[in-house]
Short mmCIF file of C-alpha atoms (C1' of nucleotides) and ligand atoms in Angstrom, two decimals:
data_model
loop_
_atom_site.label_atom_id
_atom_site.label_comp_id
_atom_site.label_asym_id
_atom_site.label_seq_id
_atom_site.Cartn_x
_atom_site.Cartn_y
_atom_site.Cartn_z
CA MET A 944 82.93 96.84 113.32
CA LEU A 945 80.75 99.46 111.75
CA PHE A 946 82.37 102.50 113.34
CA SER A 947 86.03 103.36 113.71
CA GLN A 948 87.47 103.35 117.18
CA SER A 949 87.80 107.11 117.00
CA CYS A 950 84.13 107.47 116.21
CA ILE A 951 83.16 105.22 119.10
CA TYR A 952 85.25 107.14 121.58
CA GLY A 953 83.88 110.37 120.17
CA ILE A 954 80.29 109.28 120.70
CA ARG A 955 80.95 108.05 124.20
CA ALA A 956 82.77 111.23 125.16
CA ALA A 957 80.04 113.40 123.70
CA LEU A 958 77.42 111.50 125.65
CA LEU A 959 79.37 111.90 128.85
CA VAL A 960 79.90 115.60 128.34
CA ALA A 961 76.26 116.07 127.41
CA ILE A 962 75.17 114.37 130.60
CA ARG A 963 77.45 116.58 132.64
CA SER A 964 76.19 119.66 130.85
CA GLN A 965 72.68 119.01 132.14
CA LYS A 966 73.80 120.29 135.54
CA ASP A 967 76.19 122.92 134.30
CA SER A 968 76.40 123.65 130.61
CA ASP A 969 78.91 126.48 130.95
CA SER A 970 81.87 124.90 132.67
CA PHE A 971 84.47 122.84 130.86
CA THR A 972 85.23 119.21 131.59
CA PRO A 973 88.93 118.29 131.51
CA ILE A 974 89.74 115.65 128.93
CA ARG A 975 91.77 113.79 131.52
CA MET A 976 88.63 113.30 133.58
CA ILE A 977 86.64 112.07 130.58
CA ALA A 978 89.41 109.65 129.68
CA GLU A 979 89.38 108.20 133.17
CA GLU A 980 85.62 107.79 133.25
CA LEU A 981 85.53 106.17 129.83
CA ASN A 982 88.64 104.17 130.55
CA VAL A 983 90.43 105.16 127.38
CA SER A 984 93.83 106.67 126.68
CA PHE A 985 94.03 110.35 127.57
CA TYR A 986 96.43 111.03 124.71
CA PHE A 987 94.25 109.39 122.14
CA LEU A 988 91.09 110.98 123.44
CA THR A 989 92.70 114.38 123.20
CA LYS A 990 93.24 113.83 119.49
CA ILE A 991 89.74 112.58 119.04
CA LEU A 992 88.07 115.47 120.76
CA GLN A 993 90.01 117.85 118.58
CA THR A 994 88.07 116.59 115.59
CA LEU A 995 84.85 117.28 117.47
CA THR A 996 85.94 120.80 118.32
CA LYS A 997 87.03 121.40 114.75
CA ALA A 998 83.58 120.21 113.67
CA ARG A 999 82.10 122.83 116.00
CA ILE A 1000 80.32 120.20 118.00
CA MET A 1001 82.40 120.89 121.07
CA GLU A 1002 84.33 123.86 122.37
CA SER A 1003 87.61 123.68 124.20
CA TYR A 1004 89.34 125.96 126.64
CA LYS A 1005 92.94 125.81 127.77
CA GLY A 1006 94.40 126.25 131.17
CA PRO A 1007 93.04 125.73 134.67
CA ASN A 1008 89.30 125.05 134.72
CA GLY A 1009 89.70 124.32 131.04
CA GLY A 1010 88.54 121.32 129.10
CA VAL A 1011 85.73 120.72 126.63
CA ARG A 1012 82.01 121.37 126.57
CA MET A 1013 79.23 121.04 124.04
CA ALA A 1014 79.17 123.88 121.54
CA MET A 1015 75.38 123.97 121.40
CA ALA A 1016 72.35 122.67 123.22
CA SER A 1017 72.37 118.91 123.17
CA GLU A 1018 68.86 119.07 121.72
CA ASP A 1019 70.48 120.29 118.53
CA ILE A 1020 73.24 117.70 118.28
CA TYR A 1021 72.36 114.49 116.54
CA LEU A 1022 74.37 111.32 116.52
CA ILE A 1023 74.75 111.55 112.78
CA ASP A 1024 76.68 114.81 113.24
CA ILE A 1025 79.23 113.10 115.43
CA ILE A 1026 79.48 110.08 113.18
CA GLU A 1027 80.02 112.22 110.12
CA ALA A 1028 82.73 114.19 111.88
CA PHE A 1029 84.75 110.99 112.06
CA ASP A 1030 83.70 108.52 109.44
CA GLU A 1031 82.26 111.07 107.03
CA ASP A 1032 80.47 109.14 104.35
CA LYS A 1033 82.39 105.98 105.09
CA VAL A 1034 79.54 104.39 107.00
CA PHE A 1035 76.32 105.11 105.19
CA ASP A 1036 77.75 105.26 101.73
CA SER A 1037 79.48 101.99 102.44
CA CYS A 1038 78.38 98.76 100.92
CA LEU A 1039 78.64 95.10 101.70
CA LEU A 1040 80.64 93.87 98.74
CA GLY A 1041 82.52 97.04 97.90
CA LEU A 1042 81.94 96.97 94.18
CA PRO A 1043 82.57 100.18 92.29
CA GLY A 1044 79.90 102.17 90.59
CA CYS A 1045 76.79 100.46 91.90
CA ARG A 1046 73.37 101.83 91.19
CA ASP A 1047 69.98 100.68 92.36
CA ASP A 1048 69.34 99.33 88.90
CA ASP A 1049 72.71 97.59 88.67
CA PRO A 1050 73.11 96.02 92.08
CA CYS A 1051 74.93 93.10 93.59
CA PRO A 1052 72.75 90.34 95.03
CA LEU A 1053 72.83 91.78 98.53
CA HIS A 1054 72.19 95.40 97.75
CA LYS A 1055 68.48 95.48 98.52
CA GLU A 1056 68.70 94.08 102.02
CA TRP A 1057 71.80 96.02 102.89
CA LYS A 1058 70.27 99.27 101.76
CA LYS A 1059 67.24 98.61 103.90
CA SER A 1060 69.15 97.84 107.08
CA LYS A 1061 71.61 100.62 106.50
CA GLY A 1062 68.81 103.09 105.91
CA GLN A 1063 67.09 102.09 109.13
CA LEU A 1064 70.20 102.64 111.17
CA GLN A 1065 70.90 105.89 109.42
CA LYS A 1066 67.44 107.16 110.32
CA VAL A 1067 68.03 106.26 113.94
CA PHE A 1068 71.20 108.31 114.02
CA GLN A 1069 69.58 111.19 112.19
CA ARG A 1070 66.69 111.32 114.63
CA THR A 1071 68.49 110.68 117.88
CA SER A 1072 69.75 113.78 119.63
CA LEU A 1073 72.19 113.78 122.48
CA ALA A 1074 69.46 115.32 124.60
CA LYS A 1075 67.20 112.35 124.04
CA LEU A 1076 69.89 109.94 125.09
CA THR A 1077 70.89 111.91 128.16
CA LYS A 1078 67.28 111.95 129.30
CA GLU A 1079 67.10 108.20 128.92
CA ALA A 1080 70.41 107.89 130.69
CA ASP A 1081 68.94 109.68 133.69
CA ARG A 1082 66.22 107.10 134.01
CA LEU A 1083 68.07 103.97 133.07
CA MET A 1084 71.69 104.41 134.06
CA PHE A 1085 73.19 103.48 130.74
CA ARG A 1086 76.68 102.21 130.35
CA LEU A 1087 79.22 104.46 128.75
CA MET B 65 82.86 98.39 106.57
CA LEU B 66 80.88 95.62 108.11
CA PHE B 67 82.76 92.72 106.53
CA SER B 68 86.48 92.21 106.18
CA GLN B 69 87.92 92.31 102.69
CA SER B 70 88.60 88.58 102.94
CA CYS B 71 84.97 87.91 103.71
CA ILE B 72 83.83 90.04 100.80
CA TYR B 73 86.11 88.28 98.33
CA GLY B 74 85.04 84.96 99.80
CA ILE B 75 81.38 85.71 99.23
CA ARG B 76 81.97 86.95 95.70
CA ALA B 77 84.08 83.93 94.81
CA ALA B 78 81.54 81.54 96.26
CA LEU B 79 78.80 83.17 94.26
CA LEU B 80 80.82 82.91 91.09
CA VAL B 81 81.70 79.27 91.66
CA ALA B 82 78.10 78.48 92.55
CA ILE B 83 76.91 80.05 89.34
CA ARG B 84 79.41 78.02 87.34
CA SER B 85 78.42 74.85 89.15
CA GLN B 86 74.90 75.16 87.81
CA LYS B 87 76.19 73.98 84.47
CA ASP B 88 78.80 71.58 85.75
CA SER B 89 79.01 70.90 89.45
CA ASP B 90 81.80 68.32 89.22
CA SER B 91 84.62 70.15 87.53
CA PHE B 92 87.00 72.46 89.33
CA THR B 93 87.43 76.14 88.55
CA PRO B 94 91.01 77.42 88.69
CA ILE B 95 91.53 80.16 91.24
CA ARG B 96 93.41 82.17 88.65
CA MET B 97 90.28 82.31 86.53
CA ILE B 98 88.13 83.39 89.48
CA ALA B 99 90.63 86.08 90.38
CA GLU B 100 90.49 87.46 86.88
CA GLU B 101 86.73 87.52 86.73
CA LEU B 102 86.42 89.19 90.10
CA ASN B 103 89.35 91.48 89.38
CA VAL B 104 91.18 90.69 92.60
CA SER B 105 94.69 89.52 93.36
CA PHE B 106 95.26 85.87 92.55
CA TYR B 107 97.69 85.46 95.45
CA PHE B 108 95.30 86.93 97.93
CA LEU B 109 92.33 85.01 96.64
CA THR B 110 94.26 81.79 96.96
CA LYS B 111 94.71 82.43 100.66
CA ILE B 112 91.09 83.35 101.06
CA LEU B 113 89.73 80.29 99.34
CA GLN B 114 91.89 78.14 101.58
CA THR B 115 89.77 79.24 104.51
CA LEU B 116 86.66 78.22 102.61
CA THR B 117 88.07 74.81 101.85
CA LYS B 118 89.15 74.37 105.45
CA ALA B 119 85.61 75.23 106.45
CA ARG B 120 84.40 72.43 104.14
CA ILE B 121 82.41 74.88 102.08
CA MET B 122 84.60 74.34 99.05
CA GLU B 123 86.82 71.55 97.82
CA SER B 124 90.11 72.00 96.06
CA TYR B 125 92.11 69.87 93.71
CA LYS B 126 95.70 70.33 92.64
CA GLY B 127 97.25 69.99 89.26
CA PRO B 128 95.94 70.35 85.74
CA ASN B 129 92.15 70.63 85.62
CA GLY B 130 92.39 71.48 89.29
CA GLY B 131 90.87 74.40 91.12
CA VAL B 132 87.99 74.75 93.54
CA ARG B 133 84.35 73.75 93.54
CA MET B 134 81.50 73.85 96.03
CA ALA B 135 81.66 71.05 98.57
CA MET B 136 77.89 70.63 98.65
CA ALA B 137 74.78 71.60 96.79
CA SER B 138 74.44 75.35 96.78
CA GLU B 139 70.95 74.89 98.20
CA ASP B 140 72.63 73.87 101.43
CA ILE B 141 75.13 76.70 101.68
CA TYR B 142 73.91 79.83 103.37
CA LEU B 143 75.62 83.17 103.36
CA ILE B 144 75.98 83.02 107.11
CA ASP B 145 78.22 79.96 106.70
CA ILE B 146 80.62 81.86 104.53
CA ILE B 147 80.57 84.92 106.74
CA GLU B 148 81.27 82.88 109.83
CA ALA B 149 84.17 81.14 108.13
CA PHE B 150 85.90 84.52 107.93
CA ASP B 151 84.60 86.92 110.50
CA GLU B 152 83.37 84.26 112.88
CA ASP B 153 81.44 86.05 115.59
CA LYS B 154 83.06 89.37 114.80
CA VAL B 155 80.07 90.63 112.88
CA PHE B 156 76.94 89.59 114.66
CA ASP B 157 78.36 89.56 118.14
CA SER B 158 79.83 92.95 117.43
CA CYS B 159 78.47 96.08 118.94
CA LEU B 160 78.44 99.75 118.14
CA LEU B 161 80.31 101.12 121.12
CA GLY B 162 82.47 98.13 121.95
CA LEU B 163 81.85 98.11 125.68
CA PRO B 164 82.78 94.95 127.52
CA GLY B 165 80.29 92.70 129.19
CA CYS B 166 77.06 94.14 127.87
CA ARG B 167 73.76 92.48 128.56
CA ASP B 168 70.27 93.34 127.40
CA ASP B 169 69.52 94.59 130.89
CA ASP B 170 72.72 96.62 131.12
CA PRO B 171 72.99 98.24 127.73
CA CYS B 172 74.54 101.33 126.24
CA PRO B 173 72.10 103.88 124.80
CA LEU B 174 72.35 102.49 121.30
CA HIS B 175 72.03 98.82 122.06
CA LYS B 176 68.33 98.43 121.29
CA GLU B 177 68.42 99.86 117.79
CA TRP B 178 71.69 98.21 116.92
CA LYS B 179 70.43 94.83 118.03
CA LYS B 180 67.36 95.25 115.88
CA SER B 181 69.20 96.18 112.70
CA LYS B 182 71.89 93.61 113.30
CA GLY B 183 69.30 90.90 113.87
CA GLN B 184 67.53 91.75 110.66
CA LEU B 185 70.67 91.48 108.62
CA GLN B 186 71.64 88.29 110.37
CA LYS B 187 68.31 86.73 109.47
CA VAL B 188 68.82 87.65 105.84
CA PHE B 189 72.17 85.88 105.81
CA GLN B 190 70.81 82.89 107.64
CA ARG B 191 67.97 82.50 105.19
CA THR B 192 69.74 83.26 101.95
CA SER B 193 71.30 80.27 100.24
CA LEU B 194 73.77 80.46 97.40
CA ALA B 195 71.21 78.63 95.29
CA LYS B 196 68.68 81.39 95.79
CA LEU B 197 71.15 84.05 94.73
CA THR B 198 72.36 82.14 91.69
CA LYS B 199 68.78 81.76 90.53
CA GLU B 200 68.24 85.49 90.88
CA ALA B 201 71.52 86.10 89.15
CA ASP B 202 70.25 84.15 86.15
CA ARG B 203 67.29 86.47 85.79
CA LEU B 204 68.80 89.77 86.74
CA MET B 205 72.45 89.69 85.77
CA PHE B 206 73.83 90.78 89.10
CA ARG B 207 77.17 92.38 89.51
CA LEU B 208 79.91 90.37 91.12
"C1'" DA C 209 110.53 59.66 84.43
"C1'" DA C 210 110.15 64.58 83.27
"C1'" DG C 211 107.91 68.67 82.82
"C1'" DA C 212 103.81 71.52 83.19
"C1'" DT C 213 99.92 72.98 85.97
"C1'" DT C 214 97.67 74.11 89.97
"C1'" DT C 215 96.77 74.53 95.08
"C1'" DA C 216 99.10 74.77 100.04
"C1'" DA C 217 101.83 76.94 103.28
"C1'" DG C 218 104.61 80.20 105.28
"C1'" DA C 219 107.38 84.30 105.27
"C1'" DG C 220 107.58 88.88 104.18
"C1'" DT C 221 105.92 93.77 102.81
"C1'" DC C 222 102.70 97.81 102.69
"C1'" DT C 223 99.35 100.61 104.47
"C1'" DC C 224 96.08 102.39 107.62
"C1'" DT C 225 94.35 102.73 112.18
"C1'" DT C 226 95.35 103.06 116.79
"C1'" DG C 227 97.89 104.67 120.34
"C1'" DT C 228 102.05 107.30 122.55
"C1'" DC C 229 104.88 111.06 123.51
"C1'" DA C 230 107.36 115.48 123.57
"C1'" DT C 231 106.88 120.18 122.95
"C1'" DA C 232 104.29 124.46 122.29
"C1'" DA C 233 100.60 127.65 123.30
"C1'" DA C 234 96.96 129.51 126.18
"C1'" DT C 235 95.09 130.55 130.63
"C1'" DA C 236 94.65 131.06 135.70
"C1'" DC C 237 96.46 131.88 140.17
"C1'" DT C 238 99.53 133.84 143.42
"C1'" DA D 252 106.48 137.88 136.63
"C1'" DG D 253 106.43 133.02 137.50
"C1'" DT D 254 104.43 128.66 137.96
"C1'" DA D 255 100.90 125.25 137.43
"C1'" DT D 256 97.25 123.56 134.53
"C1'" DT D 257 95.19 122.31 130.42
"C1'" DT D 258 94.49 121.83 125.27
"C1'" DA D 259 96.98 121.91 120.39
"C1'" DT D 260 100.17 120.09 117.24
"C1'" DG D 261 103.15 117.20 115.03
"C1'" DA D 262 106.31 113.34 115.15
"C1'" DC D 263 106.58 108.78 116.21
"C1'" DA D 264 105.69 103.65 117.49
"C1'" DA D 265 102.83 99.50 117.53
"C1'" DG D 266 99.31 96.56 115.58
"C1'" DA D 267 96.19 94.78 112.38
"C1'" DG D 268 94.59 93.92 107.97
"C1'" DA D 269 95.52 93.59 103.19
"C1'" DC D 270 98.41 92.05 99.92
"C1'" DT D 271 102.81 89.73 97.61
"C1'" DC D 272 106.02 86.33 96.76
"C1'" DT D 273 108.70 82.08 97.12
"C1'" DT D 274 108.90 77.32 97.82
"C1'" DA D 275 106.67 72.86 98.42
"C1'" DA D 276 103.30 69.35 97.31
"C1'" DA D 277 99.98 67.12 94.36
"C1'" DT D 278 98.38 65.83 89.90
"C1'" DC D 279 98.18 65.37 84.93
"C1'" DT D 280 100.30 64.70 80.30
"C1'" DT D 281 103.66 62.94 77.36
S1 LIG E 1226 75.09 96.72 94.92
FE1 LIG E 1226 75.00 97.87 96.86
S2 LIG E 1226 75.66 96.42 98.45
FE2 LIG E 1226 76.22 95.52 96.47
S3 LIG E 1226 78.33 96.12 96.14
FE3 LIG E 1226 77.07 97.69 95.12
S4 LIG E 1226 76.66 99.31 96.66
FE4 LIG E 1226 77.50 97.47 97.75
S1 LIG E 1227 75.02 97.72 124.89
FE1 LIG E 1227 75.02 96.61 122.95
S2 LIG E 1227 75.57 98.12 121.36
FE2 LIG E 1227 76.04 99.06 123.36
S3 LIG E 1227 78.19 98.61 123.67
FE3 LIG E 1227 77.09 96.94 124.68
S4 LIG E 1227 76.82 95.31 123.11
FE4 LIG E 1227 77.48 97.21 122.05
#
DNA sequence: AAGATTTAAGAGTCTCTTGTCATAAATACT
DNA sequence: AGTATTTATGACAAGAGACTCTTAAATCTT
């Protein structure tokens, strides 16, 4: 798997919250509700969303009517932001064979192809905002 | 990381043995020697190479002058064979968000791009034989 | 036959990720 | 004020993957 489980849940939760924020971007969504909709552990999801709030991607609010919401317009949140909040440089600095100290001019046999594919994916995540995905989700009814 | 550590060591060992078999394809290379050259644990590598011999990619021989060698011409061994021996369908059947029961017509928002990048990499592994890499290694002095 | 070398097999350990829980802190409502 | 609701925090348990070690089996050499 390319992403950690935490990262995956984080992306899915962010997408869900972003979709909900289209109708009402001010109110908070309880984590318990998100956990039920995504079918993941409430306890675990709580931990995970804390990293997103610490990264200033989401905001949280305690007490009744509390929960989490996006900290900014979903137009300004890109997938790469969420991924980096969890897996930092672990994904796109990663390499296939895990050799230390590689450079482009001192590569393993697979470096060229890996760099290409990795770069493509990275660009996708850098260019894809939550807003774009929520718009598509409206039309296509994506799975989450 | 895309590949498991076992898979990575397996690929590196296979490359090393394939390179050695250019000069002498009949003799066996002791696992201890491979472990030293690759700078990995001998014990662990022993386990790992057992999966390659079980997959009929390598052959082993016990006793003095024993070790492992490629089971066929390196022209006929493709990276995908080695990868599948370890991570089976875990890599190229894998998905970014890990949702169950996805289909192309019922995807998550990231499915399209992921499928594209994944397919590209898969093709590389399907088309790249050990022989091709050992030839390049001769010219370029790749890292292993 | 005996001893040395080398892989095979299986049990065991370490570490990191994943997941759980109990308790505390903040907020709202009455 | 008191109670219910909801996130925050930190300790803890379970699982998986990575790694180690011991013993057995095969083979060679003398
Ligand atoms: S050359 Fe590139 S792909 Fe190969 S081990 Fe180094 S960083 Fe990884
Ligand atoms: S749609 Fe594709 S990428 Fe998304 S969760 Fe399903 S299989 Fe994975």
